[in-house]
Tab-separated table of C-alpha atoms and ligand atoms in Angstrom:
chain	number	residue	atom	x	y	z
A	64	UNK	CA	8.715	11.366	-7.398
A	65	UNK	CA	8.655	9.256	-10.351
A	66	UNK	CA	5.254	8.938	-11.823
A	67	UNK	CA	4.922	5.668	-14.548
A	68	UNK	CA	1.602	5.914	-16.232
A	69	UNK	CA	0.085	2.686	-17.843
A	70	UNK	CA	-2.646	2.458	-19.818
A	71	UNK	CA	-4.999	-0.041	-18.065
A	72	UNK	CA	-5.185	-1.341	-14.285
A	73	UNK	CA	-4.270	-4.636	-15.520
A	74	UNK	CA	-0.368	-3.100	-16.569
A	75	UNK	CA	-0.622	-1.550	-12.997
A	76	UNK	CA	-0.368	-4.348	-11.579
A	77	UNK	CA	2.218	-6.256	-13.432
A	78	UNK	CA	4.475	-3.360	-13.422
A	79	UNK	CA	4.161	-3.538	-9.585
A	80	UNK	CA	4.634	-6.946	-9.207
A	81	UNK	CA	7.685	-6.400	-11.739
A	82	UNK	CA	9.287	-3.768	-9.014
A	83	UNK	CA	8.646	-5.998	-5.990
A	84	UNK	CA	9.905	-9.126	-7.953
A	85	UNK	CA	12.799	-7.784	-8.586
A	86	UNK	CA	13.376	-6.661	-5.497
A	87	UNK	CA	12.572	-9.923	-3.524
A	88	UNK	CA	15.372	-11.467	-5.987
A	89	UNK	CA	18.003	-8.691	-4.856
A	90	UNK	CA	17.332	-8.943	-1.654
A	91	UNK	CA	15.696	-12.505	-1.001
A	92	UNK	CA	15.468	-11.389	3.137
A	93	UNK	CA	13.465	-7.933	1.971
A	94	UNK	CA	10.850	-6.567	4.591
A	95	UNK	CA	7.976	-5.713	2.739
A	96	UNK	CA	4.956	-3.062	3.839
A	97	UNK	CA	1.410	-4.730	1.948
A	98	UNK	CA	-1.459	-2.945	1.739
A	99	UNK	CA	-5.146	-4.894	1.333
A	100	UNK	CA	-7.951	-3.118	-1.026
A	101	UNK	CA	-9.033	-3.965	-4.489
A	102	UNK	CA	-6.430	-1.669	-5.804
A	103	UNK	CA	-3.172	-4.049	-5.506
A	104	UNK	CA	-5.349	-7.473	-6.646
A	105	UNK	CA	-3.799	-7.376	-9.724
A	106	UNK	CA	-0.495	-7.257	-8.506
A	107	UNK	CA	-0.914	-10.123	-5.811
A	108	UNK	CA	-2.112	-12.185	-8.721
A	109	UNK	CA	0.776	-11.361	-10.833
A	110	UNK	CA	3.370	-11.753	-7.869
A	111	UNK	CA	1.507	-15.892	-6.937
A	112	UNK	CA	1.823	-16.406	-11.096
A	113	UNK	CA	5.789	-15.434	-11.011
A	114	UNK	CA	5.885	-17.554	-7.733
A	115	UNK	CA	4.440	-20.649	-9.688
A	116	UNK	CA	5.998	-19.715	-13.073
A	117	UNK	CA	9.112	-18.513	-12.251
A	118	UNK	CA	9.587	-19.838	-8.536
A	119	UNK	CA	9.683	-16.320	-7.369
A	120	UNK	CA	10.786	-17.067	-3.568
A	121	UNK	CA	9.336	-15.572	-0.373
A	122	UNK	CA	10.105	-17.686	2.081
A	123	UNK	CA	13.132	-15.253	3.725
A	124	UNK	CA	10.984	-12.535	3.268
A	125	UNK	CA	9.041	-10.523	5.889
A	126	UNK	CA	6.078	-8.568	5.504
A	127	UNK	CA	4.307	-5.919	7.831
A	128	UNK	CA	0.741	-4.941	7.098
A	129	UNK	CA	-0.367	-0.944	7.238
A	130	UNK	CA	-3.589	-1.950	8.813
A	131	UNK	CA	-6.202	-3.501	9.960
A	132	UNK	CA	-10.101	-2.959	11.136
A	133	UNK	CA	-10.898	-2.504	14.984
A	134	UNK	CA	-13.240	-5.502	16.080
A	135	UNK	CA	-12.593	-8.264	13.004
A	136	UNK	CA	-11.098	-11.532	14.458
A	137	UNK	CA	-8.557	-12.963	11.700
A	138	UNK	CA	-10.558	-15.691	10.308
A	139	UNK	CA	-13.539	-12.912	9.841
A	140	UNK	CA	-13.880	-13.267	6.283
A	141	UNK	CA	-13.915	-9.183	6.140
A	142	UNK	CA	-10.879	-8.392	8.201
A	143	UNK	CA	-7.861	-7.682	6.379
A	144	UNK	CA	-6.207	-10.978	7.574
A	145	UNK	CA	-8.159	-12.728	5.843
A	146	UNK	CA	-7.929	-11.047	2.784
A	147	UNK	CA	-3.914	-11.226	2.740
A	148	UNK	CA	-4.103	-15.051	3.713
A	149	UNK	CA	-6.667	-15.908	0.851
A	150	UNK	CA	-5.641	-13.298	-2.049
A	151	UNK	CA	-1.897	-13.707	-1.246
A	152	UNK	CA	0.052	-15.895	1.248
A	153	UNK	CA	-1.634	-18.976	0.937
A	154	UNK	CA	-0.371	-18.988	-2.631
A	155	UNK	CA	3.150	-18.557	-2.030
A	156	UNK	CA	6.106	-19.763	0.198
A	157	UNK	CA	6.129	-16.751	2.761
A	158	UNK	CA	7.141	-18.403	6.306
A	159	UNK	CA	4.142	-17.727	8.567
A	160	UNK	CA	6.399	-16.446	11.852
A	161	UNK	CA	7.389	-13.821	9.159
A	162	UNK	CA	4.134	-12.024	8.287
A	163	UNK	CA	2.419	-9.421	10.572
A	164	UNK	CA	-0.401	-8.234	9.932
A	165	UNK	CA	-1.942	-5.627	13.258
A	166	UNK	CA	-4.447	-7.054	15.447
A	167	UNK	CA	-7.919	-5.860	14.915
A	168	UNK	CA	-9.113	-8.078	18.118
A	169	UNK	CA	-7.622	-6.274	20.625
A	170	UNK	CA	-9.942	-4.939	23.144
A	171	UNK	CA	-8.192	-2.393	25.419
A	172	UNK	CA	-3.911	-1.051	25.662
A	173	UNK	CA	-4.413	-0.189	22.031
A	174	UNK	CA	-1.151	2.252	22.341
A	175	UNK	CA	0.674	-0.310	23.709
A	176	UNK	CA	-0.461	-3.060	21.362
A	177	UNK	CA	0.523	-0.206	18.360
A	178	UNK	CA	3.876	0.786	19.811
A	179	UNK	CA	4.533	-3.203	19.981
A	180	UNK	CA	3.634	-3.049	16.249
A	181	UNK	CA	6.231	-0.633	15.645
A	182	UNK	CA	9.028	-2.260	17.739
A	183	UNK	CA	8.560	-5.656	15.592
A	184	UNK	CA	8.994	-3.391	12.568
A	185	UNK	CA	12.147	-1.619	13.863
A	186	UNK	CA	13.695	-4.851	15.205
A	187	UNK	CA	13.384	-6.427	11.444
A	188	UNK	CA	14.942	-3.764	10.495
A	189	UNK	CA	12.775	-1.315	9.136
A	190	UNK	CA	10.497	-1.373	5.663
A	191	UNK	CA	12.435	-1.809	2.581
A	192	UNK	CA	9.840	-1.429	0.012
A	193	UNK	CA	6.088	-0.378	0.849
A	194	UNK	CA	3.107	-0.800	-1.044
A	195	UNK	CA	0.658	1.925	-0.860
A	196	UNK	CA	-3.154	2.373	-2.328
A	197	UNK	CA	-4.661	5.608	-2.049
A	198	UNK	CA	-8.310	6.320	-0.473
A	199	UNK	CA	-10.851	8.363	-2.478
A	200	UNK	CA	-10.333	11.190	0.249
A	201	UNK	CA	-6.016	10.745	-0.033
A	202	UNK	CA	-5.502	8.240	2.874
A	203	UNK	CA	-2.650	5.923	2.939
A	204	UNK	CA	-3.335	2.868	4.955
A	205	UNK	CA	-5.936	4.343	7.265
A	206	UNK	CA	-4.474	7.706	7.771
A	207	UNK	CA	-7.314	9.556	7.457
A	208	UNK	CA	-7.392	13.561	6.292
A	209	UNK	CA	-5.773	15.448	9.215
A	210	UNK	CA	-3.709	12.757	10.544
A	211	UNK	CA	-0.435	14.000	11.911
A	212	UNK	CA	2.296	13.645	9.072
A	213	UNK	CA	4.201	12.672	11.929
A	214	UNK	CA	1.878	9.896	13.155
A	215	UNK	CA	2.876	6.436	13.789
A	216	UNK	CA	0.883	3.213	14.122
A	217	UNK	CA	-1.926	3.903	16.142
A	218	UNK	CA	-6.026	3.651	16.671
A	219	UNK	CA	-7.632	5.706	13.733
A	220	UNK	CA	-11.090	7.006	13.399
A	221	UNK	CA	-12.376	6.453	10.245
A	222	UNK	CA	-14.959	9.038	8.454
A	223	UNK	CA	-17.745	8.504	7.048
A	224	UNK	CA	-16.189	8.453	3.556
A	225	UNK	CA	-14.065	5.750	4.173
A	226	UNK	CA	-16.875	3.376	5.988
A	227	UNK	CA	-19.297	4.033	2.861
A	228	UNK	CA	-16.640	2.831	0.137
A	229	UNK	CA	-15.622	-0.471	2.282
A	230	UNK	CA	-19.441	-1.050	2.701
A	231	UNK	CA	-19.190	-3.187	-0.761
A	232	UNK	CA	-16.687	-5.755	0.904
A	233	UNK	CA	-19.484	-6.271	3.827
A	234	UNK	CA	-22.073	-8.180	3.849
A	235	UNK	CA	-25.487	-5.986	3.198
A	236	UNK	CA	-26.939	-4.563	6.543
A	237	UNK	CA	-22.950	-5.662	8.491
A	238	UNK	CA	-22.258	-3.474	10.453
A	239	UNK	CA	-19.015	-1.792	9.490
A	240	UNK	CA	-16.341	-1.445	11.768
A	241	UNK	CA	-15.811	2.604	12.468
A	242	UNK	CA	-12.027	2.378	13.782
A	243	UNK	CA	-8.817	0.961	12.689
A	244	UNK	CA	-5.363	0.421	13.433
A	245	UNK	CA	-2.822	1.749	11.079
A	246	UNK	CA	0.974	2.718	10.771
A	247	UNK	CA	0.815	6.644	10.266
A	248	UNK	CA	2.133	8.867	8.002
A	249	UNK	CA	5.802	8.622	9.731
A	250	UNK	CA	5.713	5.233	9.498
A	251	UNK	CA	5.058	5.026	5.839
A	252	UNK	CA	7.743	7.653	5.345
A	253	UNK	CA	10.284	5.655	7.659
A	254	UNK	CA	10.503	2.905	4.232
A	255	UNK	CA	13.173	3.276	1.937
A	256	UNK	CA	11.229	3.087	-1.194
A	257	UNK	CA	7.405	3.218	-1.926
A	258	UNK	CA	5.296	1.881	-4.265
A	259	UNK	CA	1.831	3.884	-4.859
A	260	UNK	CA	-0.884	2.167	-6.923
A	261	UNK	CA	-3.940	4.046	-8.157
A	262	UNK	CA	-6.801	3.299	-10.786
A	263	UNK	CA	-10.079	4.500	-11.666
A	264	UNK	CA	-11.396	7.497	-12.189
A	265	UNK	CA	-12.650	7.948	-8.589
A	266	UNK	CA	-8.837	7.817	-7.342
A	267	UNK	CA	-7.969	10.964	-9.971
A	268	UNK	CA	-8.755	13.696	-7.656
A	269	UNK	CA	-7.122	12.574	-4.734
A	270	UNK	CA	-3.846	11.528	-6.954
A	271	UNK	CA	-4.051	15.011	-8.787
A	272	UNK	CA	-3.552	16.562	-5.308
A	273	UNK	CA	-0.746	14.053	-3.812
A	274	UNK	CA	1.187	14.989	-6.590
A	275	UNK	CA	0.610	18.034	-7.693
A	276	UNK	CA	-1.294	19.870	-4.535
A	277	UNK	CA	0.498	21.321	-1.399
A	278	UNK	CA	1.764	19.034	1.463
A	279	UNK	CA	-1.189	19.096	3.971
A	280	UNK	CA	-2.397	16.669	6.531
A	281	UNK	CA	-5.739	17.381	4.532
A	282	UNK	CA	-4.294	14.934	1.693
A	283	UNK	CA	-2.563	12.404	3.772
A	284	UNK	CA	-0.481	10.812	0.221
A	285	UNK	CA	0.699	14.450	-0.434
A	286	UNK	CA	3.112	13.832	2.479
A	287	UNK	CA	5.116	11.439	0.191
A	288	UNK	CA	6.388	14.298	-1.699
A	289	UNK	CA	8.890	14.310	1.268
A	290	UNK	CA	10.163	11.133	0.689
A	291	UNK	CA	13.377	10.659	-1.627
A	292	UNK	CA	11.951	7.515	-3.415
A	293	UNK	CA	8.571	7.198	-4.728
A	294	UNK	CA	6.644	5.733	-7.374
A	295	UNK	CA	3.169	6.687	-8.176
A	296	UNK	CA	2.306	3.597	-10.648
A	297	UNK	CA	-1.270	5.155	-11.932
A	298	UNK	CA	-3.621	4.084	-15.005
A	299	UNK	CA	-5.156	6.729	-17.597
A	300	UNK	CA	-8.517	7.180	-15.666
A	301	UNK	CA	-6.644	7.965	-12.340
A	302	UNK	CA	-3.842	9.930	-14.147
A	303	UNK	CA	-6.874	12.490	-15.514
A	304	UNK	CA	-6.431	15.224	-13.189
A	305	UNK	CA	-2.819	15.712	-13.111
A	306	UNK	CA	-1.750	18.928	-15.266
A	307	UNK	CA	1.806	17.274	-16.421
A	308	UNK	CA	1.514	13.792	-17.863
A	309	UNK	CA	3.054	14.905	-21.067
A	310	UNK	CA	6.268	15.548	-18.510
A	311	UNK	CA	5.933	12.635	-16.693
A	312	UNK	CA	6.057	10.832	-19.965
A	313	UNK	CA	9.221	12.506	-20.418
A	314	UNK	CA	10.982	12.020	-17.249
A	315	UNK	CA	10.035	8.054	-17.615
A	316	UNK	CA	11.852	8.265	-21.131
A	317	UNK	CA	14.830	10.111	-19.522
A	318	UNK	CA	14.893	7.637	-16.489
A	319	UNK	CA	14.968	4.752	-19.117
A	320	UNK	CA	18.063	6.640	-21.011
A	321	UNK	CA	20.253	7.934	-18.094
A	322	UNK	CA	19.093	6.174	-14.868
A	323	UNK	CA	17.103	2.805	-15.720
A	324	UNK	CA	18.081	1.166	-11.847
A	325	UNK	CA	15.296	3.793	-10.760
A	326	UNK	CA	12.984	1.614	-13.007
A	327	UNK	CA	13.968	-1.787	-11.197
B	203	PGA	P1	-9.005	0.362	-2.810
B	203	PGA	O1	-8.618	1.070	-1.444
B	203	PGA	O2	-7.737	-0.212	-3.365
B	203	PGA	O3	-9.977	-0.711	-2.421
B	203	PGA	O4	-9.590	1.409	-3.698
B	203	PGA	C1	-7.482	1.897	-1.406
B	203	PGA	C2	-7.399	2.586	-0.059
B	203	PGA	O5	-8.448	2.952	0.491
B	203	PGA	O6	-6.280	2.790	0.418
């Protein structure tokens, strides 16, 4: 696990959209995973200025969503549709057949809508690089504490938790939906490189124990420490808890010396 710490949530997100620039320029027909949430804003924004700027170039791309909430239509303004076509892919050249995003309509087969999910994502080939937030309670994408670390996209129950800190995207006195559809934990893990963002001091538990607790289904991001390529990208405030930033510092500066392609 590589862990880059940066100094505000502003350099979060440019050093993300740095990472998934330069890979959408290796590899123009990339598959991307893209996670909604305030957390990867910045890096959206950065990603539709390189797009303008630098004609950054999505338009072989494809992209596959971790989730979405039970009961929002896509052009509810609080669904997580919504949110990717205004914050992101209206303001850049991806090629609409290419971008999924699951269904939140549905209304009954919800195993066989999810398995359908994950046949589209094997049949593109799989995820090549997969952006992840992390929940104040561990989550990634919607896989709530206890979720299999085996669990694939499928209908999640959210807890209370989670329902209380999306209240602020809702309208006062919406109700807020209280399921979700979400790749799981295996899914996540299928990519072949992730991308964790965290900020705030309200994230610095949860990202103390992904990286430095024990693997449990209790903290659903400490499953990534099974996965060969990580990178937690983490400001001061959410970097607080963690016992060995002076070492991280270190293995960055080593990385840079011996190893910089990790870095791109
Ligand atoms: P946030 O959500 O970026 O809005 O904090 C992250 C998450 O819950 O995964």
């Amino acid at each position: 696990m590589l862990v880059v710490l940066k100094e505000s949530s502003k350099e979060v997100g440019q050093e993300a959209a740095r990472i998934v620039a330069a890979a959408v320029r290796t590899n123009p027909t990339i598959v991307l995973g893209l996670a909604t949430g305030s957390t990867p804003l910045g890096m959206y924004e950065e990603l539709i200025a390189l797009h303008r700027s630098a004609g950054l170039d999505f338009s072989q791309a494809t992209s596959f969503n971790l989730d979405e909430y039970l009961g929002l239509a896509k052009d509810n303004p609080q669904s997580f549709h919504y949110f990717m076509h205004s914050s992101f892919f209206s303001q850049v050249n991806f090629s609409p057949e290419k971008i999924h995003v699951p269904d939140g309509s549905i209304r009954a087969n919800y195993s066989e809508y999810c398995e359908s999910y994950e046949r589209a994502l094997k049949s593109a080939g799989g995820i090549d690089l997969q952006i992840l937030g992390i929940g104040r309670n561990g989550h990634i994408g919607f896989n709530e504490p206890n979720s299999s670390l085996a669990s694939r996209t499928r209908l999640k129950e959210l807890t209370a938790e989670t329902i209380e800190d999306n209240r602020r995207f809702f309208p006062p006195g919406a109700e807020i939906p209280e399921c979700a559809i979400t790749m799981g934990i295996g899914t996540i893990l299928d990519a072949r490189r992730i991308l964790i963002l965290a900020t705030g001091k309200s994230k610095a538990a949860a990202v103390a124990k992904a990286i430095e607790g024990p693997i449990s289904s209790s903290v659903s991001a400490s499953a990534l420490q099974l996965h060969p390529d990580v990178t937690f990208i983490i400001d001061e405030d959410a970097a607080y808890a963690l016992t060995q930033r002076d070492y991280y510092r270190r293995v960055l500066e080593l990385t840079k010396k011996y190893t910089p392609e990790k870095l791109t």
